[in-house]
Short mmCIF file of C-alpha atoms in Angstrom, two decimals:
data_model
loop_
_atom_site.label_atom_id
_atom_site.label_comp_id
_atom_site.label_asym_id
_atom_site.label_seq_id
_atom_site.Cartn_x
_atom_site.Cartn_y
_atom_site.Cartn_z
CA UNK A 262 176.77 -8.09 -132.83
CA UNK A 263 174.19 -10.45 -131.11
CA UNK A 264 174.62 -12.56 -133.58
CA UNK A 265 178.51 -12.91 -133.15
CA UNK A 266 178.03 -13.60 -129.15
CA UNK A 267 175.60 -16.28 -129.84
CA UNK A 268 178.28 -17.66 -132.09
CA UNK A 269 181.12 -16.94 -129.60
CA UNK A 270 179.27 -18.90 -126.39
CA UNK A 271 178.64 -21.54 -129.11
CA UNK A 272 181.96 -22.48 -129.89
CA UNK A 273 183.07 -21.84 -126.75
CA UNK A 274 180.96 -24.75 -125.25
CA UNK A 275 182.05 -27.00 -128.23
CA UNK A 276 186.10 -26.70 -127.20
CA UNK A 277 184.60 -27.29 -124.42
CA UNK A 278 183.03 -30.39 -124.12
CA UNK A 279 186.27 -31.55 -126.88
CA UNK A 280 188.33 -30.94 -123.52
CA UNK A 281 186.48 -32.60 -121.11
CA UNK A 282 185.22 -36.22 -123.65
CA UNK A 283 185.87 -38.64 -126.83
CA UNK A 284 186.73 -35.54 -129.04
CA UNK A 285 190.29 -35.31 -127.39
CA UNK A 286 191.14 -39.05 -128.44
CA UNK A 287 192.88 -39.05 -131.64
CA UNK A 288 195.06 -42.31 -133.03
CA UNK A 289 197.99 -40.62 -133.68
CA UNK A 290 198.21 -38.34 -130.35
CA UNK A 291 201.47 -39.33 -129.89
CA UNK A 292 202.76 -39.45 -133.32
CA UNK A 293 205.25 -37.05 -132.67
CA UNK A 294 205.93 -37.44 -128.47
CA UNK A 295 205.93 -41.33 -128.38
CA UNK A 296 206.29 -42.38 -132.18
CA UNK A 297 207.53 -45.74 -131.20
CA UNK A 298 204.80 -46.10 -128.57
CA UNK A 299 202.53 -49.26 -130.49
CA UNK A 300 205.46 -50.75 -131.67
CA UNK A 301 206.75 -51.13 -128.03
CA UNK A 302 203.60 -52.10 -126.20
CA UNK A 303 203.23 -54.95 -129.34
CA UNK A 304 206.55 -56.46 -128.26
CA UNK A 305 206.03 -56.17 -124.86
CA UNK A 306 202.36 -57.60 -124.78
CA UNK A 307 203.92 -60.69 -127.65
CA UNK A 308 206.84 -61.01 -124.84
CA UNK A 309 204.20 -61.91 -122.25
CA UNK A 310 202.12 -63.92 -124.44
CA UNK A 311 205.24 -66.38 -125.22
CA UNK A 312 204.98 -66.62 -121.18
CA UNK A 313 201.13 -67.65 -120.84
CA UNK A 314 198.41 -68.09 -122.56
CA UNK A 315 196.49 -66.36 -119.82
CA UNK A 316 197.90 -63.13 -121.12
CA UNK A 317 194.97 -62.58 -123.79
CA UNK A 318 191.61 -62.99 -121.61
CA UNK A 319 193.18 -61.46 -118.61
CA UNK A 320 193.89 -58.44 -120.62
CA UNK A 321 191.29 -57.66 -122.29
CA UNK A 322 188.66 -58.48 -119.39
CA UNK A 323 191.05 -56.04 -117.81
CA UNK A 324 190.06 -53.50 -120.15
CA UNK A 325 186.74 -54.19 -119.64
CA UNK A 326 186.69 -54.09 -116.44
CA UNK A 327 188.53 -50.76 -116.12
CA UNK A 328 186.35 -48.76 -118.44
CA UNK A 329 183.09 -49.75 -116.93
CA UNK A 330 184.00 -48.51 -113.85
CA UNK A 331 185.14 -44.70 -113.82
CA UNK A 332 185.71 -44.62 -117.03
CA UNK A 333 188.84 -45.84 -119.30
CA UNK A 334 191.31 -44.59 -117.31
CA UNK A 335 193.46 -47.22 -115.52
CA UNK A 336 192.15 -46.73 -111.93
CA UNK A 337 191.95 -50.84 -111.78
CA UNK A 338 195.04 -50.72 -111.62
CA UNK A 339 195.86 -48.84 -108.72
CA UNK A 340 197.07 -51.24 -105.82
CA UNK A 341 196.10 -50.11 -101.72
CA UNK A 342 197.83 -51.38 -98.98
CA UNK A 343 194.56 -50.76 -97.07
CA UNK A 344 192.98 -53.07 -99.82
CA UNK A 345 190.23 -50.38 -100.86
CA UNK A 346 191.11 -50.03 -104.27
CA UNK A 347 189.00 -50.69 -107.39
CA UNK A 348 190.89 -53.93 -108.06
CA UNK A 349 190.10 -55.18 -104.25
CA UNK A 350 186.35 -55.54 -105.22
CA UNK A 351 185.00 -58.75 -104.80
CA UNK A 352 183.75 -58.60 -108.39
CA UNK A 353 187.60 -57.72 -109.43
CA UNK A 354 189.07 -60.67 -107.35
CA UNK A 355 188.98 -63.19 -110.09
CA UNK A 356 191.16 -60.40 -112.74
CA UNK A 357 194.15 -62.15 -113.44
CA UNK A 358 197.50 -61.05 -112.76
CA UNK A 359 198.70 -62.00 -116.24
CA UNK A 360 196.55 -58.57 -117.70
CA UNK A 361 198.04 -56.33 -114.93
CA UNK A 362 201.53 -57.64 -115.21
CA UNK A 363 201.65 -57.19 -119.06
CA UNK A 364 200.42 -53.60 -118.66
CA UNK A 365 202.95 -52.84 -116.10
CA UNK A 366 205.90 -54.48 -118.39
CA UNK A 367 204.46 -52.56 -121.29
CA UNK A 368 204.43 -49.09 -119.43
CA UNK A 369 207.79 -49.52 -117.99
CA UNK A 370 208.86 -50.10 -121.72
CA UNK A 371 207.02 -47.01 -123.04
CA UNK A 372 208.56 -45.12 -119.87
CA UNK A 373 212.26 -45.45 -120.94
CA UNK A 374 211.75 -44.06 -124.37
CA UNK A 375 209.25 -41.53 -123.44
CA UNK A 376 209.05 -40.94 -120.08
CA UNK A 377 205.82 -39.21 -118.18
CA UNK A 378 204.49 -38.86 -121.89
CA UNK A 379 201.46 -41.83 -122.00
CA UNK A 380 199.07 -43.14 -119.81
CA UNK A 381 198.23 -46.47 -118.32
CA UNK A 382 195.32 -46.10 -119.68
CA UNK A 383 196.34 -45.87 -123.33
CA UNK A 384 198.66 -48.77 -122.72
CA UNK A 385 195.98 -50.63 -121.80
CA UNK A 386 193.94 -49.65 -124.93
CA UNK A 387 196.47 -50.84 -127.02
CA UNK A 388 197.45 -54.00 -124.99
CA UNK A 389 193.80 -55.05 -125.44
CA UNK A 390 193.93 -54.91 -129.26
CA UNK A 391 197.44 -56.41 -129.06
CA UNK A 392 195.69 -59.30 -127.34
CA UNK A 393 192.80 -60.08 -129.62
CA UNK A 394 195.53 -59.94 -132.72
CA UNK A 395 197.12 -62.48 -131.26
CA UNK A 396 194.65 -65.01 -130.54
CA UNK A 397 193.67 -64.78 -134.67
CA UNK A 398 191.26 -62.04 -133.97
CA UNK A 399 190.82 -58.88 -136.34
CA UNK A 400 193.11 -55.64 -135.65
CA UNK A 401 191.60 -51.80 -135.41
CA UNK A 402 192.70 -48.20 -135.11
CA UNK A 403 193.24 -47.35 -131.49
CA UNK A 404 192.65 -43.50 -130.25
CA UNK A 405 194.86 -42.39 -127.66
CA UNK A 406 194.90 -39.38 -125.17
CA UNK A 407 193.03 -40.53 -122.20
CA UNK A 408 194.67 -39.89 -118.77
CA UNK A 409 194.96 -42.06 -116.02
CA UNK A 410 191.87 -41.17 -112.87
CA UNK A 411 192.85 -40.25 -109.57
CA UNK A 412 189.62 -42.23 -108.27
CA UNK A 413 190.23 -45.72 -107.46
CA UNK A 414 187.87 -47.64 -104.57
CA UNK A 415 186.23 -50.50 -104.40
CA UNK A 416 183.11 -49.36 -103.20
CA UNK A 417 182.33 -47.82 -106.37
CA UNK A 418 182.54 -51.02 -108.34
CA UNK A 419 179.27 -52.61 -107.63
CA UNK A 420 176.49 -52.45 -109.81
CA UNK A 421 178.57 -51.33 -112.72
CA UNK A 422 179.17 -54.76 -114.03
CA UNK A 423 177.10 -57.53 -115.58
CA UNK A 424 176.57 -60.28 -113.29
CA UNK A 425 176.31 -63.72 -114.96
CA UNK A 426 172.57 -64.12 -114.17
CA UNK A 427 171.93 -60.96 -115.75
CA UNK A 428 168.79 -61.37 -118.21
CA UNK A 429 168.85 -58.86 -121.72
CA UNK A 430 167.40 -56.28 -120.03
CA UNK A 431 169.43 -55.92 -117.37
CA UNK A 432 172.28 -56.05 -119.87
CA UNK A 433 171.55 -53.49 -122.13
CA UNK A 434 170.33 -51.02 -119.27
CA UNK A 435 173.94 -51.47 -117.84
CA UNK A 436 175.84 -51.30 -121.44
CA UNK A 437 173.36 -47.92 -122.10
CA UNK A 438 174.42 -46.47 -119.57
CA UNK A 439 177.71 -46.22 -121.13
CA UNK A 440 176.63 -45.46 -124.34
CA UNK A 441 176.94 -48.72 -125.90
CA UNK A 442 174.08 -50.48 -127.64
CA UNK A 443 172.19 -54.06 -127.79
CA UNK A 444 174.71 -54.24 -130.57
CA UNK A 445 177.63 -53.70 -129.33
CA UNK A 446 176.58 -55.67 -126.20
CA UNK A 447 176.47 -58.96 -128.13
CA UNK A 448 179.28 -58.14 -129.95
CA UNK A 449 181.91 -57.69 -126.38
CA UNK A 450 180.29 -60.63 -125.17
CA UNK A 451 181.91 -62.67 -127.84
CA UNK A 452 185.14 -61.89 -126.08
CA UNK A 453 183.73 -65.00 -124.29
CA UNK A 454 185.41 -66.79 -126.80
CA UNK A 455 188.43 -66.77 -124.84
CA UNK A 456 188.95 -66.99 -121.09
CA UNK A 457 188.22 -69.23 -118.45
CA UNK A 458 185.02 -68.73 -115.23
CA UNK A 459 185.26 -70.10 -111.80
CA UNK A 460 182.76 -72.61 -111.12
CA UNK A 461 180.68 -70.43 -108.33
CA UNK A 462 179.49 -68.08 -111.26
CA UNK A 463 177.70 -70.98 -112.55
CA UNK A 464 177.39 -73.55 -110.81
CA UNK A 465 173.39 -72.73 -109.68
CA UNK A 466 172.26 -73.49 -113.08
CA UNK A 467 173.80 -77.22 -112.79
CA UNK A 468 173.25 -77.64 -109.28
CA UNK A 469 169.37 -76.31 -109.42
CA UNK A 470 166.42 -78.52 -109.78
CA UNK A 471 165.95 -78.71 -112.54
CA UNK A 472 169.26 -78.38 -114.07
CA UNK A 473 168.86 -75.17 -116.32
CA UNK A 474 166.82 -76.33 -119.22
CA UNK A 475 168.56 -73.82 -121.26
CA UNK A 476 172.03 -76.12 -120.68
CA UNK A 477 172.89 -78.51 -123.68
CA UNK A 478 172.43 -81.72 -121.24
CA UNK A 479 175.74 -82.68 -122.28
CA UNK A 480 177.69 -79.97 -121.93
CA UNK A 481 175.68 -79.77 -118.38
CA UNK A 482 177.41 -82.75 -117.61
CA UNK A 483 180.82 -81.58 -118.91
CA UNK A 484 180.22 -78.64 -116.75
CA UNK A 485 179.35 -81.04 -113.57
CA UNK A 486 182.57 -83.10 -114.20
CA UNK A 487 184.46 -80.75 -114.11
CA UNK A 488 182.67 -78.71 -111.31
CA UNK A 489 181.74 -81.13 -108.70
CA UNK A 490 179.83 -79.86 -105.64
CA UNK A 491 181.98 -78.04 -102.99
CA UNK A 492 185.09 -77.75 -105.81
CA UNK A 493 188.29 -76.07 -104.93
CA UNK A 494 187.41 -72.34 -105.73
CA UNK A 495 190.44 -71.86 -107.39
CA UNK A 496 189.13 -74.29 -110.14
CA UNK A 497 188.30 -72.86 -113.48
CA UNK A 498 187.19 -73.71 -116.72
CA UNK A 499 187.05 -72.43 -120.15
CA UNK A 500 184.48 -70.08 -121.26
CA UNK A 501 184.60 -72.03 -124.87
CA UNK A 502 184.50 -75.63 -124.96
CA UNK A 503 185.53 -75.90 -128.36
CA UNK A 504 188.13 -72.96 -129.06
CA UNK A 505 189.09 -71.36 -126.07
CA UNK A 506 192.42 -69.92 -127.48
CA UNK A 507 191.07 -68.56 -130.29
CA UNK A 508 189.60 -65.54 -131.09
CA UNK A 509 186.29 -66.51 -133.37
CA UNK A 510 182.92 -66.52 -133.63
CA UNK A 511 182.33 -70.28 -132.24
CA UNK A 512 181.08 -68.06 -129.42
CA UNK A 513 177.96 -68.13 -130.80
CA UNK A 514 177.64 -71.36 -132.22
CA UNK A 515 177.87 -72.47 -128.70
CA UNK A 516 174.97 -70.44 -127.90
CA UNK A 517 172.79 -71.78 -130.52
CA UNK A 518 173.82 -75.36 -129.21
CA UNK A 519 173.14 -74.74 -125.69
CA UNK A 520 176.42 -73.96 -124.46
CA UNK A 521 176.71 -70.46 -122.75
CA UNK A 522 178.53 -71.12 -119.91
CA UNK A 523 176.63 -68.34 -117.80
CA UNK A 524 172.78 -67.54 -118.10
CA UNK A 525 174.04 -63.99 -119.43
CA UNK A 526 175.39 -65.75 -122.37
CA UNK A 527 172.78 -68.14 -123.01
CA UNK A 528 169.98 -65.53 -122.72
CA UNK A 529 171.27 -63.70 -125.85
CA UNK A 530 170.18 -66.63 -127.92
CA UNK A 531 166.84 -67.32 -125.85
CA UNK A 532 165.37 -64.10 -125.64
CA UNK A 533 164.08 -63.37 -129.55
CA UNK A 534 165.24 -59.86 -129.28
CA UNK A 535 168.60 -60.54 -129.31
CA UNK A 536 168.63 -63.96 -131.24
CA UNK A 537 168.70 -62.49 -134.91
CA UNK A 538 172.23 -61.24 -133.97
CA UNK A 539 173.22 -64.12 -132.69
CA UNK A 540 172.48 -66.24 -135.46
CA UNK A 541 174.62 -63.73 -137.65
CA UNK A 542 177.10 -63.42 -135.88
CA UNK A 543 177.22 -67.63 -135.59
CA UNK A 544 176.79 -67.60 -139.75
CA UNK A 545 178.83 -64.42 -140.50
CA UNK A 546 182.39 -64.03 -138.87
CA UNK A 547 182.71 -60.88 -140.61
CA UNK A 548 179.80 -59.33 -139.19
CA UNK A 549 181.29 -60.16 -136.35
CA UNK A 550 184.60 -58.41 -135.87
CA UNK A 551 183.37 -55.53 -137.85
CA UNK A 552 180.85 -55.40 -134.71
CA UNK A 553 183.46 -55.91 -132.35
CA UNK A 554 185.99 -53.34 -133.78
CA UNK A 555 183.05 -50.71 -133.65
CA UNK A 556 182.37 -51.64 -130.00
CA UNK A 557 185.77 -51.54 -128.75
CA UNK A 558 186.36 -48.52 -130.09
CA UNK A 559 183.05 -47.23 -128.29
CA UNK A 560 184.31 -48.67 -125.14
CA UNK A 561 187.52 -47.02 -125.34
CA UNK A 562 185.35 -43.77 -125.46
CA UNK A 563 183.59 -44.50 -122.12
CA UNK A 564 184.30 -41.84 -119.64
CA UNK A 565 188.06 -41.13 -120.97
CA UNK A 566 189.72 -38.30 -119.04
CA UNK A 567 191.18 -35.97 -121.59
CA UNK A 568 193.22 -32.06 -121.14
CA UNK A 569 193.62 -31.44 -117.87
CA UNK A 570 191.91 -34.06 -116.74
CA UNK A 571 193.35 -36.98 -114.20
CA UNK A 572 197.37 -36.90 -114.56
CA UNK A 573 200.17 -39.38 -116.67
CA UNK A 574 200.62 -42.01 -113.68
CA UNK A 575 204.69 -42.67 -113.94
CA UNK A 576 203.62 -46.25 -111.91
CA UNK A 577 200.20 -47.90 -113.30
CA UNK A 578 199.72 -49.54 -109.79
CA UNK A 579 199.64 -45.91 -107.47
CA UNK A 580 199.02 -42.34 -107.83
CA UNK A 581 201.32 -39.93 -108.60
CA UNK A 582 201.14 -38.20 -105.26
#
């Protein structure tokens, strides 16, 4: 009888912790509620793309962004009139409207086939995978289920994202925290590939003395061109000088030739624990996305709201009451 009890509590606290984490996300959740679901954010997310380029790295640093602060579930969305919310955070200033727009079109989509069925947050999943497919990156399984958070302020933003001076331990002691490894660090950093940065984020290591000696000196003087002391703000540049609209591993050649745009980058290929993987990734692209499909998927996982949790937000941009 004892025996039984023990075995009772036990499964008990398995269903559980199923409830309340990663074990509720399944990829077909909505196989029978929203069957048309990928199919419809894919259209809508391709629809945007045909609109701007900017579509791509604003959604997936979107993504990013979201799941590293409360968890994957769409609170960067949220919009305040009070201008309080997540997405008001000085660190969250420079998101793109491109990535929220295409997550609103998509969920407005979704909403007139299935309506109050999925999240903003699993639209967002998806629209980040539909993003790196289009730029000539590799595709993955997405798992769905999450629910959008009813926690959205600014306030709780900082010190939950890398910086760009960050050095490698700083990086993986953030990236631990949500259960992502060294690994998987490098590999979401080669999202880098695509995008553009705002000359303040690294303009000390051109305008130091001595310039960074890290900096290829000609790309230093790319960067200095193009960044000139006391620049508009609203000037930006591309992550990847030599394929910023595609979705490869020239990442980390850059590295190895000097050219991370932000210290953050460059340290990867600098600091010899992190190098090895770096020089893989630069000689093996398919190392490389298989890396990158494991880590997005482990990102997706990062504080998901599942069961009862959080609610199915009917607008991505406010709560449902």
């Amino acid at each position: 009888m004892e025996v039984l009890r023990r075995w009772l509590i036990l499964l008990s606290m398995v269903l559980m912790i199923m409830q309340r984490g990663e074990g509720q996300l399944l990829e077909n959740f909505y196989a029978n509620s929203c069957p048309n679901l990928e199919s419809t954010v894919r259209q809508e997310v391709s629809t945007k793309f045909t609109q701007t380029f900017v579509t791509i790295p604003a959604t997936l640093r979107l993504f990013f962004h979201d799941c590293f602060v409360e968890g994957c579930d769409a609170s960067v969305l949220i919009s305040s009139s009070s201008g309080d919310a997540e997405k008001d955070a000085k660190d969250n200033l420079s998101l793109a409207g491109d990535g929220f727009d295409t997550v609103i079109k998509a969920k407005q989509a979704v909403e007139t086939q299935c309506p109050g069925v999925v999240s903003c947050a699993d639209i967002l999943a998806l629209a980040a995978r539909e993003v790196v497919v289009l730029a000539g990156g590799p595709s993955w399984e997405v798992e769905l289920g999450r629910r959008d958070g009813l926690i959205s302020q600014a306030s709780r933003v900082t010190g939950n994202l890398p910086e760009p001076e960050f050095n490698l331990d700083q990086l993986n002691t953030l990236f631990a925290r949500n259960n992502l490894t060294q690994l998987d660090m490098i590999a979401l950093s080669g999202a880098h590939t695509l995008g553009f940065s705002h000359c303040d984020r690294f303009s000390s290591r051109i305008y130091s003395s001595p310039i960074d000696p890290t900096l290829d000196s000609s790309y230093a003087q790319q960067l200095m061109d193009a960044c000139p002391q006391n620049v508009d703000p609203s000037i930006a540049i591309n992550m990847d000088p030599e394929t910023p609209r595609t979705f490869d591993n020239v990442y980390y050649k850059n590295l190895i030739g000097g050219k991370g745009l932000f210290s953050s980058d460059q340290v990867l290929n600098t600091d010899p624990d992190s190098e090895p993987t770096v020089s893989d990734f630069a000689t093996n692209p398919g190392n490389f996305n298989a890396a990158f499909i494991t880590a997005m998927r482990k990102l997706g996982r990062v504080g998901v709201k599942t069961g009862n949790e959080g609610e199915i937000r009917i607008d991505c941009t406010t709560f449902n009451s």
